[in-house]
Amino acid sequence: MASSVSPGAALLRSSRLFAMPKAQPELMTNTLASETATRNVPQYQAITSPLSSREKGDWGLKRPLPLKQTMATTTPLVKIRQFDSIEKITDYGSAADHVMSLEKFGEMRVAMTVPVPQSRNIGAFASVEHDPLRSVFEEDLDILTNDRSKEAVAKRWKFNGPWLAMLSEGEFKKFMRKQVQPRRSEFRTYLREVLAQKMTNEARHKAREDGSTAVTTTTAKDVTDAEYDHFVRTLRDSRAELYGYVSDFLDLPPVTQVGVADAIYAKANSEFSPYGMNGPPPSHPSAGIGYLRTTAFMENHPVYGPQEQKTPTLARIIRPRHKNAQANIGVGGFIAEIPAGSNEFTKRMLGGRYGSAHHTIKGVQQLDLDTYGGAKAYVEPSKAVVNSRGSVVISTNVAKEDAKLIADEKKGFRSIYNNKEIRRTKAAAAEEKERERAAQLEEAKRPETDILGSSETYGLS
């Protein structure tokens, strides 16, 4: 005998897409950006449909989507803003921007790392190890969000309170008015508990010195008003201790200021937070975009064997250098800065010991209007970091010439396998480099008579 089900259960059983996650709020809106620009954080779930269903307009929704738009694309991915809008239609859009960016990021095989602290007061954090390639999945960095211990505060990325350094004046006043001022009585109670614990610790220390086993435990109710007032006056003279209590009570992310405040912060926090300078990320430091723990692996080419450098990524020059601003490049759908140091991307390559102007990448110093699609260059993505706005920041290195040749050969642009001309060119370059090295060694071994002249010149014969 079949059991009857409710209308809601019957609807769920017959529906192919009955639940969608709630849209995520937009973290940061740039009013100067284009409306069609890709947002730094995806808001909607991306869905797809097989070709057999897509030809009928079937996407598992209440009504079919128009074939004129959904079939005329090579990336059949949509995001649903509203199942039923006020016009009684399904409000949808393309979700290819974020999905393709995710696929390109996976192809680059970049590990997600924690930010590298940048502070001029090196002495305050000299004992902290700053590894630029520390993965966000390390056990000492991937701290649980509900861990409120003192050791976890410096490395935790999730806090109940906002990062004060990023708040505007209006947002800070709103935070003080709505979240801080109503909790004055709670903070007084919290300070009484702190004072009671401090008095208990002092009593235990005194008992150990006296050799006594009787220890008086002080509770918050045992603290008198005079003791509390004296404790508050003491905190006003010790800003570092007061900042620690306020941050712990409001669960605020640590803020590292460059200058005099570094010493105060170092006293209030025994551990240095990697997010204290630029703020914690709004999500997990990996942002769910990549789960690679390290880049310490070696690619194995089917013909050339193990490679010293992994396959580089072809980057597009988005914006050339302008005054003191460095050029920006597009790497796998993400905006990144050019590789640091003296290389073919920087202006320091324009002469002197580093070469002449033809060695620089075209489009870096000035806008390239001749190349179809814009100037491009190979770079090696080294690491990625999620900043406080939720954007993925990728760091790049200069790609080596051999890696560029192999990457072009994979795409069919060049043929270097058993290419005698390339082998002769590389052999000639190696011989020239060896001759220059031999000449430098010979120059260093010349005797003083060759440098100062023969002995006859000075009448020593």
C-alpha positions as semicolon CSV with decimal commas, in nm:
position;residue;x (nm);y (nm);z (nm)
1;M;0,000;0,000;0,000
2;A;0,151;0,326;-0,114
3;S;0,178;0,599;0,145
4;S;0,047;0,945;0,060
5;V;0,285;1,239;0,063
6;S;0,224;1,608;0,116
7;P;0,212;1,847;-0,178
8;G;0,546;1,997;-0,072
9;A;0,716;1,657;-0,065
10;A;0,568;1,567;-0,403
11;L;0,701;1,893;-0,546
12;L;1,050;1,822;-0,415
13;R;1,044;1,468;-0,552
14;S;0,942;1,579;-0,901
15;S;1,170;1,884;-0,910
16;R;1,520;1,853;-1,060
17;L;1,649;2,182;-0,914
18;F;1,460;2,257;-0,595
19;A;1,728;2,426;-0,386
20;M;1,982;2,697;-0,459
21;P;2,225;2,851;-0,210
22;K;2,154;3,201;-0,094
23;A;2,330;3,475;-0,288
24;Q;2,640;3,610;-0,118
25;P;2,650;3,984;-0,043
26;E;2,884;4,196;-0,251
27;L;3,182;4,292;-0,037
28;M;3,315;4,593;-0,222
29;T;3,150;4,794;-0,500
30;N;3,366;5,010;-0,721
31;T;3,147;5,284;-0,867
32;L;3,407;5,362;-1,133
33;A;3,418;5,006;-1,266
34;S;3,212;4,883;-1,558
35;E;2,880;4,714;-1,491
36;T;2,995;4,417;-1,697
37;A;3,327;4,383;-1,514
38;T;3,391;4,059;-1,329
39;R;3,332;4,099;-0,957
40;N;3,614;3,997;-0,727
41;V;3,379;3,767;-0,531
42;P;3,114;3,545;-0,694
43;Q;2,764;3,594;-0,557
44;Y;2,556;3,324;-0,726
45;Q;2,580;2,950;-0,779
46;A;2,679;2,852;-1,134
47;I;2,471;2,578;-1,295
48;T;2,500;2,395;-1,626
49;S;2,293;2,151;-1,826
50;P;2,380;1,865;-2,066
51;L;2,346;1,927;-2,439
52;S;2,045;1,697;-2,476
53;S;1,849;1,902;-2,222
54;R;1,997;2,236;-2,327
55;E;1,863;2,191;-2,680
56;K;1,514;2,193;-2,529
57;G;1,584;2,489;-2,303
58;D;1,569;2,261;-2,001
59;W;1,795;2,380;-1,717
60;G;1,599;2,219;-1,435
61;L;1,403;2,539;-1,367
62;K;1,034;2,614;-1,359
63;R;1,039;2,739;-1,716
64;P;1,278;2,682;-2,009
65;L;1,543;2,940;-2,093
66;P;1,556;3,096;-2,441
67;L;1,755;2,887;-2,690
68;K;1,874;3,194;-2,881
69;Q;2,104;3,293;-2,595
70;T;2,185;2,967;-2,418
71;M;2,279;2,776;-2,736
72;A;2,489;3,053;-2,891
73;T;2,772;3,019;-2,642
74;T;3,069;2,790;-2,590
75;T;3,040;2,820;-2,210
76;P;2,692;2,694;-2,113
77;L;2,696;2,828;-1,758
78;V;2,427;3,045;-1,602
79;K;2,358;3,204;-1,265
80;I;2,004;3,254;-1,140
81;R;1,936;3,589;-0,976
82;Q;1,561;3,530;-0,931
83;F;1,343;3,232;-1,014
84;D;1,039;3,458;-1,045
85;S;1,099;3,828;-1,094
86;I;0,834;4,096;-1,078
87;E;0,788;4,055;-1,454
88;K;0,711;3,681;-1,403
89;I;1,029;3,569;-1,575
90;T;1,350;3,396;-1,468
91;D;1,623;3,653;-1,417
92;Y;1,951;3,486;-1,519
93;G;2,293;3,575;-1,652
94;S;2,614;3,416;-1,766
95;A;2,838;3,262;-1,499
96;A;3,128;3,192;-1,733
97;D;3,341;3,472;-1,588
98;H;3,401;3,316;-1,248
99;V;3,392;2,954;-1,368
100;M;3,652;3,014;-1,638
101;S;3,868;3,210;-1,394
102;L;3,853;2,913;-1,157
103;E;3,958;2,674;-1,434
104;K;4,245;2,901;-1,544
105;F;4,365;2,934;-1,185
106;G;4,369;2,555;-1,152
107;E;4,576;2,526;-1,470
108;M;4,840;2,763;-1,331
109;R;4,885;2,536;-1,024
110;V;4,951;2,814;-0,777
111;A;4,954;2,753;-0,402
112;M;4,755;2,980;-0,171
113;T;4,985;3,142;0,085
114;V;4,956;3,379;0,379
115;P;5,054;3,745;0,331
116;V;5,413;3,841;0,402
117;P;5,424;4,105;0,681
118;Q;5,574;4,436;0,570
119;S;5,688;4,657;0,856
120;R;5,970;4,905;0,891
121;N;6,006;4,818;1,259
122;I;6,192;4,492;1,206
123;G;6,317;4,475;1,564
124;A;5,967;4,431;1,704
125;F;5,913;4,112;1,503
126;A;6,267;3,980;1,469
127;S;6,172;3,650;1,635
128;V;5,892;3,577;1,388
129;E;5,968;3,361;1,087
130;H;5,847;3,523;0,765
131;D;5,831;3,253;0,501
132;P;5,691;3,399;0,176
133;L;5,559;3,056;0,070
134;R;5,377;2,950;0,386
135;S;5,063;2,764;0,283
136;V;4,730;2,861;0,435
137;F;4,669;2,492;0,504
138;E;4,958;2,454;0,748
139;E;4,843;2,320;1,083
140;D;4,980;2,617;1,279
141;L;4,806;2,867;1,047
142;D;4,474;2,700;0,962
143;I;4,319;2,787;1,300
144;L;3,959;2,703;1,383
145;T;3,725;3,001;1,372
146;N;3,590;2,937;1,722
147;D;3,934;2,920;1,887
148;R;3,962;3,219;2,117
149;S;4,292;3,126;2,283
150;K;4,576;3,375;2,296
151;E;4,791;3,161;2,066
152;A;4,521;3,146;1,800
153;V;4,429;3,516;1,795
154;A;4,748;3,614;1,613
155;K;4,691;3,361;1,333
156;R;4,313;3,337;1,317
157;W;4,144;3,486;1,010
158;K;3,782;3,489;1,136
159;F;3,675;3,746;1,396
160;N;3,340;3,871;1,523
161;G;3,444;4,234;1,510
162;P;3,551;4,436;1,203
163;W;3,901;4,532;1,104
164;L;3,914;4,888;1,233
165;A;4,185;5,008;0,996
166;M;3,956;4,958;0,694
167;L;3,652;5,137;0,841
168;S;3,573;5,489;0,731
169;E;3,493;5,758;0,986
170;G;3,120;5,711;0,940
171;E;3,143;5,332;0,964
172;F;3,356;5,360;1,278
173;K;3,105;5,593;1,446
174;K;2,823;5,357;1,351
175;F;3,017;5,062;1,495
176;M;3,077;5,251;1,820
177;R;2,715;5,359;1,850
178;K;2,548;5,027;1,770
179;Q;2,792;4,760;1,889
180;V;3,024;4,915;2,147
181;Q;2,824;5,162;2,354
182;P;2,536;4,921;2,437
183;R;2,792;4,678;2,585
184;R;2,943;4,909;2,846
185;S;2,802;4,713;3,138
186;E;2,925;4,386;2,988
187;F;3,275;4,532;2,953
188;R;3,274;4,640;3,320
189;T;3,178;4,287;3,419
190;Y;3,452;4,153;3,194
191;L;3,711;4,382;3,358
192;R;3,598;4,263;3,704
193;E;3,652;3,902;3,596
194;V;3,995;3,993;3,460
195;L;4,087;4,168;3,785
196;A;3,960;3,872;3,990
197;Q;4,172;3,630;3,786
198;K;4,471;3,861;3,823
199;M;4,429;3,881;4,200
200;T;4,397;3,502;4,219
201;N;4,721;3,456;4,024
202;E;4,901;3,700;4,254
203;A;4,773;3,511;4,558
204;R;4,898;3,180;4,414
205;H;5,239;3,331;4,341
206;K;5,267;3,468;4,695
207;A;5,160;3,133;4,842
208;R;5,432;2,953;4,647
209;E;5,694;3,197;4,775
210;D;5,574;3,156;5,135
211;G;5,548;2,776;5,102
212;S;5,179;2,779;5,188
213;T;4,914;2,559;5,030
214;A;4,617;2,778;5,125
215;V;4,523;2,994;4,824
216;T;4,238;3,241;4,832
217;T;4,037;3,232;4,510
218;T;3,889;3,570;4,419
219;T;3,572;3,595;4,213
220;A;3,419;3,891;4,034
221;K;3,174;3,945;4,321
222;D;3,459;3,971;4,571
223;V;3,618;4,266;4,387
224;T;3,536;4,592;4,566
225;D;3,457;4,919;4,393
226;A;3,780;5,075;4,518
227;E;3,990;4,790;4,376
228;Y;3,804;4,812;4,047
229;D;3,851;5,190;4,019
230;H;4,223;5,156;4,093
231;F;4,253;4,885;3,825
232;V;4,078;5,107;3,566
233;R;4,310;5,400;3,644
234;T;4,608;5,166;3,599
235;L;4,480;5,055;3,258
236;R;4,455;5,415;3,140
237;D;4,830;5,448;3,188
238;S;4,904;5,114;3,017
239;R;4,765;5,137;2,666
240;A;4,912;4,807;2,549
241;E;4,729;4,611;2,820
242;L;4,408;4,805;2,763
243;Y;4,419;4,742;2,387
244;G;4,457;4,371;2,455
245;Y;4,150;4,360;2,679
246;V;3,937;4,561;2,434
247;S;4,041;4,344;2,139
248;D;3,969;4,026;2,333
249;F;3,628;4,150;2,451
250;L;3,511;4,271;2,107
251;D;3,702;3,995;1,923
252;L;3,873;4,245;1,693
253;P;4,136;4,150;1,436
254;P;4,485;4,269;1,530
255;V;4,598;4,594;1,369
256;T;4,966;4,654;1,302
257;Q;5,065;5,016;1,250
258;V;5,406;5,110;1,118
259;G;5,593;5,334;1,358
260;V;5,569;5,385;1,732
261;A;5,259;5,170;1,766
262;D;5,458;4,864;1,658
263;A;5,621;4,840;2,000
264;I;5,283;4,874;2,172
265;Y;5,133;4,603;1,953
266;A;5,430;4,374;2,009
267;K;5,384;4,404;2,387
268;A;5,011;4,340;2,367
269;N;5,044;4,040;2,134
270;S;5,311;3,776;2,174
271;E;5,258;3,650;1,819
272;F;5,260;3,855;1,502
273;S;4,952;3,825;1,281
274;P;5,010;3,788;0,907
275;Y;4,684;3,978;0,855
276;G;4,763;4,268;1,090
277;M;4,903;4,498;0,821
278;N;4,646;4,460;0,540
279;G;4,353;4,303;0,723
280;P;4,211;3,949;0,740
281;P;4,033;3,802;0,438
282;P;3,650;3,789;0,438
283;S;3,660;3,412;0,389
284;H;3,905;3,130;0,443
285;P;4,251;3,241;0,319
286;S;4,223;2,990;0,034
287;A;3,885;3,136;-0,075
288;G;3,796;2,789;-0,204
289;I;3,976;2,871;-0,528
290;G;4,272;2,640;-0,481
291;Y;4,378;2,361;-0,249
292;L;4,737;2,310;-0,363
293;R;4,955;2,310;-0,054
294;T;5,292;2,376;-0,216
295;T;5,453;2,449;-0,552
296;A;5,757;2,236;-0,469
297;F;5,704;1,988;-0,750
298;M;5,876;1,923;-1,081
299;E;5,701;1,890;-1,414
300;N;5,801;1,596;-1,631
301;H;5,791;1,663;-2,005
302;P;5,720;1,352;-2,218
303;V;6,017;1,433;-2,446
304;Y;6,255;1,659;-2,256
305;G;6,215;1,499;-1,916
306;P;6,202;1,680;-1,578
307;Q;6,184;2,057;-1,612
308;E;6,361;2,312;-1,394
309;Q;6,071;2,557;-1,426
310;K;5,703;2,476;-1,461
311;T;5,506;2,575;-1,768
312;P;5,480;2,957;-1,777
313;T;5,156;3,144;-1,831
314;L;5,103;3,386;-2,117
315;A;5,010;3,719;-1,956
316;R;4,860;4,022;-2,125
317;I;4,992;4,374;-2,059
318;I;4,681;4,543;-1,922
319;R;4,826;4,882;-1,829
320;P;5,174;5,019;-1,909
321;R;5,398;5,189;-1,661
322;H;5,286;5,540;-1,566
323;K;5,508;5,767;-1,357
324;N;5,571;5,580;-1,029
325;A;5,297;5,320;-1,089
326;Q;5,417;4,981;-1,209
327;A;5,264;4,812;-1,511
328;N;4,981;4,565;-1,457
329;I;4,938;4,234;-1,634
330;G;4,647;3,994;-1,666
331;V;4,733;3,638;-1,560
332;G;4,464;3,376;-1,602
333;G;4,183;3,629;-1,557
334;F;4,344;3,801;-1,256
335;I;4,521;4,136;-1,240
336;A;4,880;4,109;-1,117
337;E;5,192;4,323;-1,102
338;I;5,497;4,266;-1,317
339;P;5,783;4,056;-1,172
340;A;5,996;4,251;-0,927
341;G;6,367;4,310;-0,969
342;S;6,585;4,399;-1,265
343;N;6,440;4,217;-1,565
344;E;6,290;4,277;-1,906
345;F;5,971;4,416;-1,748
346;T;6,132;4,701;-1,550
347;K;6,263;5,036;-1,663
348;R;6,605;4,958;-1,519
349;M;6,667;4,736;-1,822
350;L;6,681;5,044;-2,048
351;G;7,057;5,079;-2,055
352;G;7,375;5,047;-1,860
353;R;7,486;4,701;-1,761
354;Y;7,144;4,544;-1,814
355;G;7,119;4,596;-2,189
356;S;6,939;4,828;-2,426
357;A;6,580;4,921;-2,495
358;H;6,511;4,632;-2,735
359;H;6,546;4,386;-2,447
360;T;6,236;4,516;-2,268
361;I;5,893;4,363;-2,309
362;K;5,685;4,550;-2,563
363;G;5,390;4,735;-2,410
364;V;5,536;4,776;-2,059
365;Q;5,681;5,125;-2,093
366;Q;5,414;5,258;-2,329
367;L;5,083;5,140;-2,470
368;D;5,122;4,898;-2,758
369;L;4,873;4,981;-3,033
370;D;5,030;4,769;-3,308
371;T;5,006;4,415;-3,169
372;Y;4,672;4,249;-3,236
373;G;4,501;4,179;-2,903
374;G;4,761;4,371;-2,706
375;A;5,115;4,291;-2,598
376;K;5,171;3,959;-2,422
377;A;5,461;3,800;-2,233
378;Y;5,529;3,477;-2,047
379;V;5,550;3,485;-1,667
380;E;5,567;3,220;-1,395
381;P;5,295;3,255;-1,126
382;S;5,465;3,186;-0,793
383;K;5,202;3,236;-0,521
384;A;4,855;3,378;-0,455
385;V;4,710;3,566;-0,157
386;V;4,352;3,669;-0,075
387;N;4,344;4,029;0,050
388;S;4,096;4,194;0,285
389;R;3,859;4,280;-0,004
390;G;3,836;3,919;-0,117
391;S;4,047;3,971;-0,431
392;V;4,307;3,716;-0,534
393;V;4,652;3,876;-0,566
394;I;4,899;3,672;-0,773
395;S;5,277;3,720;-0,760
396;T;5,482;3,639;-1,069
397;N;5,843;3,562;-1,159
398;V;6,031;3,596;-1,485
399;A;5,999;3,291;-1,711
400;K;6,319;3,138;-1,848
401;E;6,385;3,114;-2,220
402;D;6,381;2,734;-2,231
403;A;6,042;2,725;-2,059
404;K;5,908;2,981;-2,311
405;L;6,025;2,769;-2,605
406;I;5,865;2,454;-2,467
407;A;5,540;2,641;-2,395
408;D;5,530;2,771;-2,754
409;E;5,599;2,422;-2,887
410;K;5,304;2,282;-2,689
411;K;5,078;2,538;-2,859
412;G;5,220;2,462;-3,204
413;F;5,386;2,800;-3,250
414;R;5,740;2,657;-3,272
415;S;5,915;2,331;-3,351
416;I;6,230;2,284;-3,146
417;Y;6,256;1,905;-3,118
418;N;6,563;1,797;-3,323
419;N;6,582;2,148;-3,468
420;K;6,943;2,179;-3,583
421;E;6,931;2,557;-3,619
422;I;6,818;2,610;-3,260
423;R;7,078;2,363;-3,138
424;R;7,352;2,547;-3,328
425;T;7,233;2,881;-3,192
426;K;7,232;2,753;-2,834
427;A;7,575;2,594;-2,881
428;A;7,716;2,919;-3,020
429;A;7,568;3,116;-2,730
430;A;7,720;2,869;-2,482
431;E;8,060;2,897;-2,649
432;E;8,043;3,276;-2,644
433;K;7,953;3,273;-2,276
434;E;8,243;3,036;-2,204
435;R;8,487;3,261;-2,393
436;E;8,371;3,565;-2,194
437;R;8,416;3,372;-1,871
438;A;8,765;3,260;-1,973
439;A;8,858;3,618;-2,064
440;Q;8,742;3,741;-1,724
441;L;8,950;3,475;-1,549
442;E;9,254;3,563;-1,760
443;E;9,203;3,931;-1,677
444;A;9,200;3,850;-1,306
445;K;9,521;3,643;-1,328
446;R;9,737;3,905;-1,509
447;P;10,061;3,985;-1,322
448;E;10,138;4,331;-1,194
449;T;10,395;4,388;-1,469
450;D;10,124;4,360;-1,731
451;I;9,906;4,610;-1,547
452;L;10,180;4,863;-1,447
453;G;10,400;4,809;-1,753
454;S;10,729;4,630;-1,814
455;S;11,030;4,670;-1,580
456;E;11,226;4,855;-1,851
457;T;10,973;5,138;-1,841
458;Y;11,072;5,218;-1,485
459;G;11,447;5,169;-1,538
460;L;11,467;4,855;-1,330
461;S;11,656;4,646;-1,583
